[in-house]
C-alpha atoms as a printed R data frame, in Angstrom:
    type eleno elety resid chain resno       x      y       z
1   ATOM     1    CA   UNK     A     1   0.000  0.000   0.000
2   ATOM     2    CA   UNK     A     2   2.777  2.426   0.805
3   ATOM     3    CA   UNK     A     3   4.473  1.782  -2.030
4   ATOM     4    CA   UNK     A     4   1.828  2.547  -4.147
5   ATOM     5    CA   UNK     A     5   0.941  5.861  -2.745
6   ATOM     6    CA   UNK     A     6   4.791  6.972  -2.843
7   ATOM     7    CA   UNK     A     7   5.130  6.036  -6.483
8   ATOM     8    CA   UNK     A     8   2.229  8.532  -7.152
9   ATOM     9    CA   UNK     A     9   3.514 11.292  -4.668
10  ATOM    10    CA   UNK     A    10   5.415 14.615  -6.816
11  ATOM    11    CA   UNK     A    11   5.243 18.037  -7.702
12  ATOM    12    CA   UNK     A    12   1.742 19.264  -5.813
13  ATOM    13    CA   UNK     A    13   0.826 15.975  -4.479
14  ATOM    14    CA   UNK     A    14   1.495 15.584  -0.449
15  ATOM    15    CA   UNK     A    15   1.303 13.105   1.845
16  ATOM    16    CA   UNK     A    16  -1.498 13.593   4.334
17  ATOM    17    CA   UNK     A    17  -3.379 11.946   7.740
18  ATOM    18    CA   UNK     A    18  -6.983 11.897   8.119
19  ATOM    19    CA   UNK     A    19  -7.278 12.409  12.194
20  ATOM    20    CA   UNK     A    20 -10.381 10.896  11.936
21  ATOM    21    CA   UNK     A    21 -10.446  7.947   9.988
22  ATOM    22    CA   UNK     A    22  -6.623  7.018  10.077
23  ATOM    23    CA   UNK     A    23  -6.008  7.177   6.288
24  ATOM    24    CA   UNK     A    24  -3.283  7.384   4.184
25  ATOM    25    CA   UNK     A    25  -4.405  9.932   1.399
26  ATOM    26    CA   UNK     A    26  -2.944 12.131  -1.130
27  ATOM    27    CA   UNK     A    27  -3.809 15.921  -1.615
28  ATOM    28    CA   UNK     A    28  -3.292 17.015  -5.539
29  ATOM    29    CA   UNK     A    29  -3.894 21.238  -6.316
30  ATOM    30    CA   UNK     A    30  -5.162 21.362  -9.777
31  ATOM    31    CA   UNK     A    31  -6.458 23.924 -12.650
32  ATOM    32    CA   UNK     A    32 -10.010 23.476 -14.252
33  ATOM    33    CA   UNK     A    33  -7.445 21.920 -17.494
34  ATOM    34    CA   UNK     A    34  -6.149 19.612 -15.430
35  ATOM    35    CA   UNK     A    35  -2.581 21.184 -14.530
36  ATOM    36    CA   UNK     A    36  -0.975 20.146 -11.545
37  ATOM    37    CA   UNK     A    37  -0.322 23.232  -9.286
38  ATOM    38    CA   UNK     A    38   1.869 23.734  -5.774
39  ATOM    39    CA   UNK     A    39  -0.471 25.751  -4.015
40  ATOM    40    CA   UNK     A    40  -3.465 25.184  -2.811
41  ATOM    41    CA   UNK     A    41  -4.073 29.214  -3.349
42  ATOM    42    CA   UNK     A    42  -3.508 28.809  -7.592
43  ATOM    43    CA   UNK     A    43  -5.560 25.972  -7.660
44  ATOM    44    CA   UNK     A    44  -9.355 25.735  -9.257
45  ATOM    45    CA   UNK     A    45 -10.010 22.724  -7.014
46  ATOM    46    CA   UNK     A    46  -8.205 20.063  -4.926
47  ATOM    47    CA   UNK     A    47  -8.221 16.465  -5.086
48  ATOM    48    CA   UNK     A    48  -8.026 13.938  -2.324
49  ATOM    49    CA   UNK     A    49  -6.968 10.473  -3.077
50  ATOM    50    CA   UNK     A    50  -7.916  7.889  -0.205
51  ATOM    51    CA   UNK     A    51  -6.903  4.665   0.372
52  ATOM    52    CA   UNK     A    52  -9.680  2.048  -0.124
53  ATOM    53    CA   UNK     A    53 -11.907  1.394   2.865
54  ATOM    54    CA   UNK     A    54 -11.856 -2.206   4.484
55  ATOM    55    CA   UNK     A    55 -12.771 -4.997   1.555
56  ATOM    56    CA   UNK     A    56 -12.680 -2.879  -1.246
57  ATOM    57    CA   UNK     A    57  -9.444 -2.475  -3.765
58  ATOM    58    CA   UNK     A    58 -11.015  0.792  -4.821
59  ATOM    59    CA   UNK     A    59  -9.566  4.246  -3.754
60  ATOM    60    CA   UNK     A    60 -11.848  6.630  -2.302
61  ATOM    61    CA   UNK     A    61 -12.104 10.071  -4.801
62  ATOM    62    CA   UNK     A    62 -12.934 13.709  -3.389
63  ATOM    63    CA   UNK     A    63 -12.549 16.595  -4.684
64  ATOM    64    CA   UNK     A    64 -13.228 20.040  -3.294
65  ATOM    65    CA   UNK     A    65 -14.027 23.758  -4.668
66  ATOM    66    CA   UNK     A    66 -11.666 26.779  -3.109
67  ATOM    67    CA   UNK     A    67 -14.779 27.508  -0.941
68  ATOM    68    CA   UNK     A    68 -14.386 23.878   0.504
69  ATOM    69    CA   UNK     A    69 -17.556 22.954  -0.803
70  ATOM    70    CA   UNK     A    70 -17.799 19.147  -2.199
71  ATOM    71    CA   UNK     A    71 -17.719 19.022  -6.250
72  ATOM    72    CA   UNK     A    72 -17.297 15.406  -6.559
73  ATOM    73    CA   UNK     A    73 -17.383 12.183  -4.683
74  ATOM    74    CA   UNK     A    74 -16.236  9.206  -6.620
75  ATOM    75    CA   UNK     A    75 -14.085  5.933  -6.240
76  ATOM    76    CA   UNK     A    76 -10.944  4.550  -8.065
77  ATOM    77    CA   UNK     A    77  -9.183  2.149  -9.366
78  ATOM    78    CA   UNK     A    78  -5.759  4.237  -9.801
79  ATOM    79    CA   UNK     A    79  -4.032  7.018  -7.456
80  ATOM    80    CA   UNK     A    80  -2.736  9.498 -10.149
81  ATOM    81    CA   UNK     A    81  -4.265  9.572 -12.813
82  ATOM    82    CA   UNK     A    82  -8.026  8.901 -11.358
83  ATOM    83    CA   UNK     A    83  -9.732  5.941 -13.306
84  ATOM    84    CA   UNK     A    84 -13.351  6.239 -11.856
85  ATOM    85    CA   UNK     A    85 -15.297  3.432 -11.181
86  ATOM    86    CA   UNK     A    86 -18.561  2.887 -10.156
87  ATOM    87    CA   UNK     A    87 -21.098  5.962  -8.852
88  ATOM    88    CA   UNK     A    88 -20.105  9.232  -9.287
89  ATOM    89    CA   UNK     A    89 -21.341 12.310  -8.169
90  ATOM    90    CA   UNK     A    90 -20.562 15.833  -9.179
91  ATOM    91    CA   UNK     A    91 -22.054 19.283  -7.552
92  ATOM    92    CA   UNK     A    92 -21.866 23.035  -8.656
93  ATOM    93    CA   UNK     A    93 -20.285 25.422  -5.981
94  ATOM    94    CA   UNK     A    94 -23.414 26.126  -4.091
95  ATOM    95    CA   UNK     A    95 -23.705 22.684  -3.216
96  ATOM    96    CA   UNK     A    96 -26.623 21.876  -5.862
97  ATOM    97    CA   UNK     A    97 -26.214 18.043  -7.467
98  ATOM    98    CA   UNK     A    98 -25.009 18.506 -10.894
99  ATOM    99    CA   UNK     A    99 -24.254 14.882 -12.192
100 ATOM   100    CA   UNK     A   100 -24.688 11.252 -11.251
101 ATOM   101    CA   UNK     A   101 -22.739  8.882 -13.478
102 ATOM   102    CA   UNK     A   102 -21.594  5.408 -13.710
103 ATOM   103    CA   UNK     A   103 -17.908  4.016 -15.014
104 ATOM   104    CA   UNK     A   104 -15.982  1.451 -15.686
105 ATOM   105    CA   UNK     A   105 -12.189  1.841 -16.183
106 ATOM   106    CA   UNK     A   106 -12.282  5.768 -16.413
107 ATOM   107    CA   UNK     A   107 -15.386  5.768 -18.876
108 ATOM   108    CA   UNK     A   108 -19.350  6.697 -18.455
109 ATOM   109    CA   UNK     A   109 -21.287  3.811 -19.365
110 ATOM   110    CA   UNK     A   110 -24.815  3.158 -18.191
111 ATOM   111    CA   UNK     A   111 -27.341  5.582 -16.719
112 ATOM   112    CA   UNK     A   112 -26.463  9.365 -16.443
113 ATOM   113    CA   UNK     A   113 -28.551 12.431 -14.514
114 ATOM   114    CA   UNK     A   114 -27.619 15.581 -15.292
115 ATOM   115    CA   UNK     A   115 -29.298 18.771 -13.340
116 ATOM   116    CA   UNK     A   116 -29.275 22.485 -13.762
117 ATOM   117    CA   UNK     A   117 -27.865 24.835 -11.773
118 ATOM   118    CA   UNK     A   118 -31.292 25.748 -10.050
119 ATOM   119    CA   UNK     A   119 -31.355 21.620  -9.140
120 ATOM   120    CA   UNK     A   120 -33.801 20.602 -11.708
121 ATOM   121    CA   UNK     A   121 -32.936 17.438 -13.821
122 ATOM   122    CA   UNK     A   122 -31.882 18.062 -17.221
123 ATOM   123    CA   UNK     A   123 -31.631 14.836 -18.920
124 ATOM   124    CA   UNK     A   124 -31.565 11.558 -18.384
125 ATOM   125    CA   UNK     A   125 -28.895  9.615 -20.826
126 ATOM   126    CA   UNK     A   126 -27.831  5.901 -21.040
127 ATOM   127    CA   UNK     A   127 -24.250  5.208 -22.422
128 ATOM   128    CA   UNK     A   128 -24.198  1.706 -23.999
129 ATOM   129    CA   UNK     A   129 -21.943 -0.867 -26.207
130 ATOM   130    CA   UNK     A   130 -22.886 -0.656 -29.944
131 ATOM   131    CA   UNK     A   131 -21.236 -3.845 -31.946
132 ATOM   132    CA   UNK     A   132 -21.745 -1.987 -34.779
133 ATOM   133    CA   UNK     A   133 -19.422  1.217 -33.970
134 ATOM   134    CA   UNK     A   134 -16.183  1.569 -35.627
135 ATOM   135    CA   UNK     A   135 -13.300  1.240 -33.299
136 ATOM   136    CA   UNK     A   136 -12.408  4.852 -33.473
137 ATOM   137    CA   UNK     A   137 -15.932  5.694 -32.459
138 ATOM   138    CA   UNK     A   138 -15.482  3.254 -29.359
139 ATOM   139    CA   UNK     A   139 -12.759  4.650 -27.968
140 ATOM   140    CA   UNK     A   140 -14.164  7.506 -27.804
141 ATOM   141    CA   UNK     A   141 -17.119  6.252 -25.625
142 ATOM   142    CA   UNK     A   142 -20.134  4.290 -25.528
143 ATOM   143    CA   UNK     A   143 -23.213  5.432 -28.149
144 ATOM   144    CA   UNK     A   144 -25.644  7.811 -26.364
145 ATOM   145    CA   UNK     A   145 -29.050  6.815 -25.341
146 ATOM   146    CA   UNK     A   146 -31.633  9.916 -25.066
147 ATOM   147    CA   UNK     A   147 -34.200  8.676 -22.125
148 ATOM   148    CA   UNK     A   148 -35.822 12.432 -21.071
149 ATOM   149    CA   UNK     A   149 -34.980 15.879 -21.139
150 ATOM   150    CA   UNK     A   150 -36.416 18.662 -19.277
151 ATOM   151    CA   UNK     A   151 -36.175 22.433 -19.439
152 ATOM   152    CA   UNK     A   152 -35.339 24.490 -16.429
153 ATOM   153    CA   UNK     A   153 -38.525 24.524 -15.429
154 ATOM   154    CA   UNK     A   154 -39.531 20.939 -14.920
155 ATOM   155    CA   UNK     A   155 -40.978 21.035 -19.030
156 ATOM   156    CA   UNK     A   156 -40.507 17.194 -20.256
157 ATOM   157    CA   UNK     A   157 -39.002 17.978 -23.737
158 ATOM   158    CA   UNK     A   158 -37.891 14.838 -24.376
159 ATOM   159    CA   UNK     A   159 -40.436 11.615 -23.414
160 ATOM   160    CA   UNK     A   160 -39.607  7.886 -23.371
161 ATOM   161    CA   UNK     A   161 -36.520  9.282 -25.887
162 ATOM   162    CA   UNK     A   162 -38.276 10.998 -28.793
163 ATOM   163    CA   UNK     A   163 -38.210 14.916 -28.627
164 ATOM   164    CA   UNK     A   164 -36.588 17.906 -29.762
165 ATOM   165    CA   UNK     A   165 -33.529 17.930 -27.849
166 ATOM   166    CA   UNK     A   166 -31.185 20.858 -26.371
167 ATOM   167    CA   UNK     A   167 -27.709 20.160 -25.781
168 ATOM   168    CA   UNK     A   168 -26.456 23.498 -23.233
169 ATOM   169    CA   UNK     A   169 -22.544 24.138 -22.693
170 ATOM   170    CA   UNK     A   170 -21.402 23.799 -19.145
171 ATOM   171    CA   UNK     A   171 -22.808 26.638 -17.592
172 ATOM   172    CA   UNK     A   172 -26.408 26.235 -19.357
173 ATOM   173    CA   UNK     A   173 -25.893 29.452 -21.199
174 ATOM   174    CA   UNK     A   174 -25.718 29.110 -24.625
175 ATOM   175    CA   UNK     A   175 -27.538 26.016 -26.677
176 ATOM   176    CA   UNK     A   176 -24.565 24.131 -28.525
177 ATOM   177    CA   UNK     A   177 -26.764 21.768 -30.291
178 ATOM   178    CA   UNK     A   178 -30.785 20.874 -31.218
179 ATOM   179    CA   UNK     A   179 -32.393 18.680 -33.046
180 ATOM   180    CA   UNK     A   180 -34.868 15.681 -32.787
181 ATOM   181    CA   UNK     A   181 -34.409 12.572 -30.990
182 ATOM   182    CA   UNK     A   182 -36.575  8.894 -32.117
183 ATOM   183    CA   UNK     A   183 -36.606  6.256 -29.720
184 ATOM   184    CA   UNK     A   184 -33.180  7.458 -28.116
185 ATOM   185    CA   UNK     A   185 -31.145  8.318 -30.809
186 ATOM   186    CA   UNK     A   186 -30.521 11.442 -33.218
187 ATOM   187    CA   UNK     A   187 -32.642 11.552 -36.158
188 ATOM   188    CA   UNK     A   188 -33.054 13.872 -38.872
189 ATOM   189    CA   UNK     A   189 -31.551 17.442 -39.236
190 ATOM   190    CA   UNK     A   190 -29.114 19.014 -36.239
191 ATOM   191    CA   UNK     A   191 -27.846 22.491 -35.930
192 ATOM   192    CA   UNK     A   192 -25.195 23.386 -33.705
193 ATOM   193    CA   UNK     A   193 -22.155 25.481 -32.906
194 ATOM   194    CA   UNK     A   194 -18.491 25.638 -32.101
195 ATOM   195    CA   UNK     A   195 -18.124 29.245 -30.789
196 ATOM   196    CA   UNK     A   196 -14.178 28.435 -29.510
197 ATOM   197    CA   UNK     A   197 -13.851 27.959 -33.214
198 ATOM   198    CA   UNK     A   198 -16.250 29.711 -34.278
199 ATOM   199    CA   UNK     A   199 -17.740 27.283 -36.689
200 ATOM   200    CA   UNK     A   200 -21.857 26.498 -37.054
201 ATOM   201    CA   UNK     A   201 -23.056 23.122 -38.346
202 ATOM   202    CA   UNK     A   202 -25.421 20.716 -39.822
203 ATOM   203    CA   UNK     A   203 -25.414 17.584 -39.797
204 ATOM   204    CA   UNK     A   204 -27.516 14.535 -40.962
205 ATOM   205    CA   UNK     A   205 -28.810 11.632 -38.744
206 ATOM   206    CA   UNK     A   206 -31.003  8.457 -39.451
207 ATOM   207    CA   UNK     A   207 -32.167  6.429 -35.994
208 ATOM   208    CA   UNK     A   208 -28.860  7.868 -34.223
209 ATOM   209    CA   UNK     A   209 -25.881  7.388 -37.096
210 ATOM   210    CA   UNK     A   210 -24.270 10.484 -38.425
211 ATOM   211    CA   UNK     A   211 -24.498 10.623 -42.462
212 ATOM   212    CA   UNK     A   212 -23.629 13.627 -43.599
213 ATOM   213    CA   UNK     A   213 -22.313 17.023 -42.065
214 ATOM   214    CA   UNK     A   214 -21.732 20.789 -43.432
215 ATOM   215    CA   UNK     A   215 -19.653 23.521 -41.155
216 ATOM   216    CA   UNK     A   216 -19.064 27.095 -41.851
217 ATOM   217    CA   UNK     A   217 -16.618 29.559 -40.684
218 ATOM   218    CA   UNK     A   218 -16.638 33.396 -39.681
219 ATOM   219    CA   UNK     A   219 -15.895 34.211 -42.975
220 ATOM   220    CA   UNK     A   220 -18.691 31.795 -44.817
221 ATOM   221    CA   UNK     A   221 -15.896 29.207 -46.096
222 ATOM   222    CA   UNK     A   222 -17.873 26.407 -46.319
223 ATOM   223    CA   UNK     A   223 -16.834 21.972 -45.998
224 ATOM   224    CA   UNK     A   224 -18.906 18.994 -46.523
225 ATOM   225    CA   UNK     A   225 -18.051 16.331 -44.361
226 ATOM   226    CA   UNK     A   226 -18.581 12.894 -43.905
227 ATOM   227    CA   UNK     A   227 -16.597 11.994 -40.872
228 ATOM   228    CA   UNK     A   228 -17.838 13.487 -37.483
229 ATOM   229    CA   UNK     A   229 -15.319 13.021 -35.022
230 ATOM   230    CA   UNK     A   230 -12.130 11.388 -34.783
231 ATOM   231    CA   UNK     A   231  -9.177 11.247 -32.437
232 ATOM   232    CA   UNK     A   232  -5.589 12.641 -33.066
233 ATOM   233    CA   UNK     A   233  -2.981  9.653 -34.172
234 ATOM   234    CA   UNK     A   234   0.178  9.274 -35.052
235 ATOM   235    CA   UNK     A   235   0.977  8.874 -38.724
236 ATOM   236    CA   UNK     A   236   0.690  5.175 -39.451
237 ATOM   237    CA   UNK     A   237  -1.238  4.376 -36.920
238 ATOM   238    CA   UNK     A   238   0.060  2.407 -33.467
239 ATOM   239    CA   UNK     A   239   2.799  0.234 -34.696
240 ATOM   240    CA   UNK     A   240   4.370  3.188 -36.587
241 ATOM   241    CA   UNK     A   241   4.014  5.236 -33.102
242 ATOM   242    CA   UNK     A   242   5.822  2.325 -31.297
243 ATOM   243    CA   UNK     A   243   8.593  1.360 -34.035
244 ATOM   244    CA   UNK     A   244   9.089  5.380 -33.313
245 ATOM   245    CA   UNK     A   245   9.520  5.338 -29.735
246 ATOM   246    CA   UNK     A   246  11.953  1.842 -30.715
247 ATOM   247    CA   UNK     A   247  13.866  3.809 -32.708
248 ATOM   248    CA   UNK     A   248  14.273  6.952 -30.890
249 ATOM   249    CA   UNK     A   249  14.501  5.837 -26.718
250 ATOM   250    CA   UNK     A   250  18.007  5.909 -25.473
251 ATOM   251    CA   UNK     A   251  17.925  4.488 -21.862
252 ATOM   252    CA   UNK     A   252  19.145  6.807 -20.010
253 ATOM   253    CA   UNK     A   253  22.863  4.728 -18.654
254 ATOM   254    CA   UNK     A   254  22.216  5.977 -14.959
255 ATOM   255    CA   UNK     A   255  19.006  4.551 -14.917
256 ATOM   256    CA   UNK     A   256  20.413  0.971 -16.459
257 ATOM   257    CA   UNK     A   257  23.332  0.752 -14.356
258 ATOM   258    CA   UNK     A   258  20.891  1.325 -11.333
259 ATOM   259    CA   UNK     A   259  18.185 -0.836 -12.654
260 ATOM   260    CA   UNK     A   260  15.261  1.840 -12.502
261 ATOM   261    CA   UNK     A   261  12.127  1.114 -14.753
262 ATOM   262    CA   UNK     A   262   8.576  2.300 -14.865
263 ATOM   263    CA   UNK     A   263   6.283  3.798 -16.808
264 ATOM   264    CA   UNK     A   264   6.189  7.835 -17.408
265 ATOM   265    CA   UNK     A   265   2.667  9.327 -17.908
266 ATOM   266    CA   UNK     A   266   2.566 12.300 -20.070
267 ATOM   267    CA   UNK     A   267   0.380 14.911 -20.953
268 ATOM   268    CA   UNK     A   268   0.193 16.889 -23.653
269 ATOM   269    CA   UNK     A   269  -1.957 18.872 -26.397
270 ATOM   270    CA   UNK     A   270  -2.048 18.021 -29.918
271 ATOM   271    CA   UNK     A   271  -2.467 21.411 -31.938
272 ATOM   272    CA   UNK     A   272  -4.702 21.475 -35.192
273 ATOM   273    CA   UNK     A   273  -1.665 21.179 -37.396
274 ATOM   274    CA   UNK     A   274  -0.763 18.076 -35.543
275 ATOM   275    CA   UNK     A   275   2.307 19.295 -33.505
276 ATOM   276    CA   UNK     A   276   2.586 18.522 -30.184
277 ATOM   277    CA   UNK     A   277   2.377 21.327 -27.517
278 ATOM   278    CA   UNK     A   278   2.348 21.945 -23.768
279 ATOM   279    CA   UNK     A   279   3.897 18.347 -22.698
280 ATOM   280    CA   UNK     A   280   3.949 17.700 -19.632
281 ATOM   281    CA   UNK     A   281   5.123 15.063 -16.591
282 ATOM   282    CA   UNK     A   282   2.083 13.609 -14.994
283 ATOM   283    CA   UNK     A   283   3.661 10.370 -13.190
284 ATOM   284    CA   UNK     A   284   7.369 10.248 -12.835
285 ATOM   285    CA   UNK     A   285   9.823  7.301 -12.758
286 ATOM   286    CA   UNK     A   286  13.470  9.191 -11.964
287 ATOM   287    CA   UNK     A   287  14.798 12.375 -13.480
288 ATOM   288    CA   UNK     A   288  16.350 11.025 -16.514
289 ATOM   289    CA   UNK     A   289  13.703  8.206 -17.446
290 ATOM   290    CA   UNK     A   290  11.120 11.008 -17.456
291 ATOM   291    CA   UNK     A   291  13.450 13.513 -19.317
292 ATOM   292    CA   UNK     A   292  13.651 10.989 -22.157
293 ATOM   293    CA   UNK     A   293  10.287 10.417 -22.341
294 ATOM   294    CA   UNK     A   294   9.899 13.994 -22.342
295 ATOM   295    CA   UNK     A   295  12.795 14.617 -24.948
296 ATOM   296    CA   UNK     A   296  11.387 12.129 -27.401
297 ATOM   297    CA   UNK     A   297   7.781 13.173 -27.473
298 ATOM   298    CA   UNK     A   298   9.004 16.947 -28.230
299 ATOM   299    CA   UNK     A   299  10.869 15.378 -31.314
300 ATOM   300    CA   UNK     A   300   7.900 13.232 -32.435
301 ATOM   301    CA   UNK     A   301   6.682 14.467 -35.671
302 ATOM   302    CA   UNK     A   302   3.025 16.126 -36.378
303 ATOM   303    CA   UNK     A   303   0.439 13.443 -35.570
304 ATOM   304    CA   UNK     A   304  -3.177 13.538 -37.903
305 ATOM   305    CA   UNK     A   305  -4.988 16.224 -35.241
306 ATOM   306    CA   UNK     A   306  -8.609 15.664 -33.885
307 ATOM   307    CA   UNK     A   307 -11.561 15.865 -35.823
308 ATOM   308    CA   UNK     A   308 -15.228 17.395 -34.756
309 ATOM   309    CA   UNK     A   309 -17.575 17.984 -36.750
310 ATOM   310    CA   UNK     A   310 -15.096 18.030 -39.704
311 ATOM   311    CA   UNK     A   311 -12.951 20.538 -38.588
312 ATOM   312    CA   UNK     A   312  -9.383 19.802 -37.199
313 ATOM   313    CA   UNK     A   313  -9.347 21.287 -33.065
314 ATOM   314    CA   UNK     A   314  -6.875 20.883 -30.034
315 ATOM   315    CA   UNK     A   315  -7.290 17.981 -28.239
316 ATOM   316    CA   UNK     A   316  -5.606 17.000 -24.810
317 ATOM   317    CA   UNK     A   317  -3.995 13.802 -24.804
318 ATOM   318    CA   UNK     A   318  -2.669 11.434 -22.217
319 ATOM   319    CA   UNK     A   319   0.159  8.871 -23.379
320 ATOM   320    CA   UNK     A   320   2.069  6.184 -20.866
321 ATOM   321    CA   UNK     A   321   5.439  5.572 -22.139
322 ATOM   322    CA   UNK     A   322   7.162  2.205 -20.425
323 ATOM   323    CA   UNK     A   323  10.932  1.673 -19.416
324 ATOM   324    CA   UNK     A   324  11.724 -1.809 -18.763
325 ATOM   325    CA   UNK     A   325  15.467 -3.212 -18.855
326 ATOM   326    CA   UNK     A   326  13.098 -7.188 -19.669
């Protein structure tokens, strides 16, 4: 158990003793992006990261808004980075529910609530397997199931999943998408925007699969499209990305002769051109293992960026890197 927790522990994580309940946990400062942060002071919220209560392997999640409020209660299955399992439950800084969710290994699946602000339910959404998904499209979750959707004042919008539905952006400002729902799934015409790109959209559905899609920019350039959404790869897919890192690793000789291995988490953003930006040291190994990993992630070349909606955006992407001497 120790072990564990000190293989986690670096920059902005400390070790901790709950008075109370005698646990071990760990105490992480981090930004709304998910940067790592020293102080408690710079931080948008804190994590806490406690060891699993008696007969469970899961740790316990908590995580806190700078007025100490509660915004989410969770559990486990990793220290740093968090891979949720089970319930979760988020809350907006007045204390007001704002999400229950269910995971397995770090991903919504099942039955999700979402509320407004004022504590009215929103929606109602099921994430399931679909056999029929293209492996892209499953890794980048389960297929959305519309159950009910409400306005903000209690209005059923959407019933037993057919509707008009209205997709809000975080803070239920602005409507990002609408269209009609049919026994769950998106059907027929749906408009929507990107304002951080400034692009509007529509798109094509028929009983929840995306045909056909058109964006438009600021200045009325116009692009047909018939692939939604897709995630950022390297050029050549997996093996090409791993023949890469074969080619290009030099174990670092102090970290041979001393027999040090692990595996280096890093973050970092993948640009619309497809260069890499912004990389970062999540979970360390030793100084030089995790400046290699660093050094030969800000040589790769540009990767094929992210796709929504057509258009090519920044994504955030998390990559483990392993160092073994086997």
């Amino acid at each position: 158990m120790k072990s564990k927790f000190n293989y986690a522990v670096f920059i902005g994580c400390f070790w901790v003793m709950n008075s109370i309940a005698q646990k071990k946990q760990n105490v992480y400062f981090l930004k709304d992006n998910g940067q790592y942060v020293n102080i408690r002071d710079s931080a948008d919220f804190t994590r806490i990261v406690q060891e699993p209560d008696s007969g469970s392997v899961l740790y316990n999640v908590m995580e806190y808004y700078p007025n100490g409020n509660i915004k989410l209660i969770g559990k486990s299955s990793a220290v740093n980075p968090v891979k949720l399992e089970g319930q979760m439950v988020r809350f907006y800084p007045d204390k007001n529910k704002k999400q229950v969710a269910y995971y397995e290994n770090g991903y919504i699946s099942g039955a999700v609530y979402d509320y407004y602000p004022n504590g009215k339910i929103y929606r109602a959404l099921e994430y399931i397997d679909d056999k029929n998904r293209s492996m892209e499209l499953k890794r980048m979750g389960k297929e959305e199931l519309v159950h009910t959707v409400y306005d903000s004042t209690g209005t059923e919008l959407v019933k037993n999943g057919n509707g008009n539905y209205l997709v809000y952006n975080e803070d239920f400002k602005l409507v990002e998408e609408q269209g009609d729902v049919k026994d769950g799934k998106r059907n027929g015409s749906w408009k929507g925007v990107m304002r951080k790109n400034k692009i509007a959209y529509t798109e094509d559905y028929l009983d929840g699969k995306f045909i056909k899609g058109t964006s438009s920019d600021e200045n009325g350039n116009t692009q047909n499209y018939t692939v939604k959404e897709a995630l950022p790869s390297f050029k050549g897919g997996e093996r090409a990305f791993g023949n890469y890192l074969g080619q290009n690793i030099r174990y670092p000789a102090t970290a041979k002769n001393s027999n040090i291995q692990g595996r280096v988490i890093l973050s970092f953003t993948i640009e619309k051109d497809g260069s890499l930006t912004d990389i970062r040291i999540l979970k360390n190994v030793n100084y030089d293992i995790d400046a290699e990993a660093y050094r030969v992630m800000k040589q790769s070349p540009k990767w094929n960026p992210g796709l929504q909606h057509g258009v090519p955006v920044k994504v955030a992407y998390t990559m483990p890197i392993n160092f073994s001497l086997n």
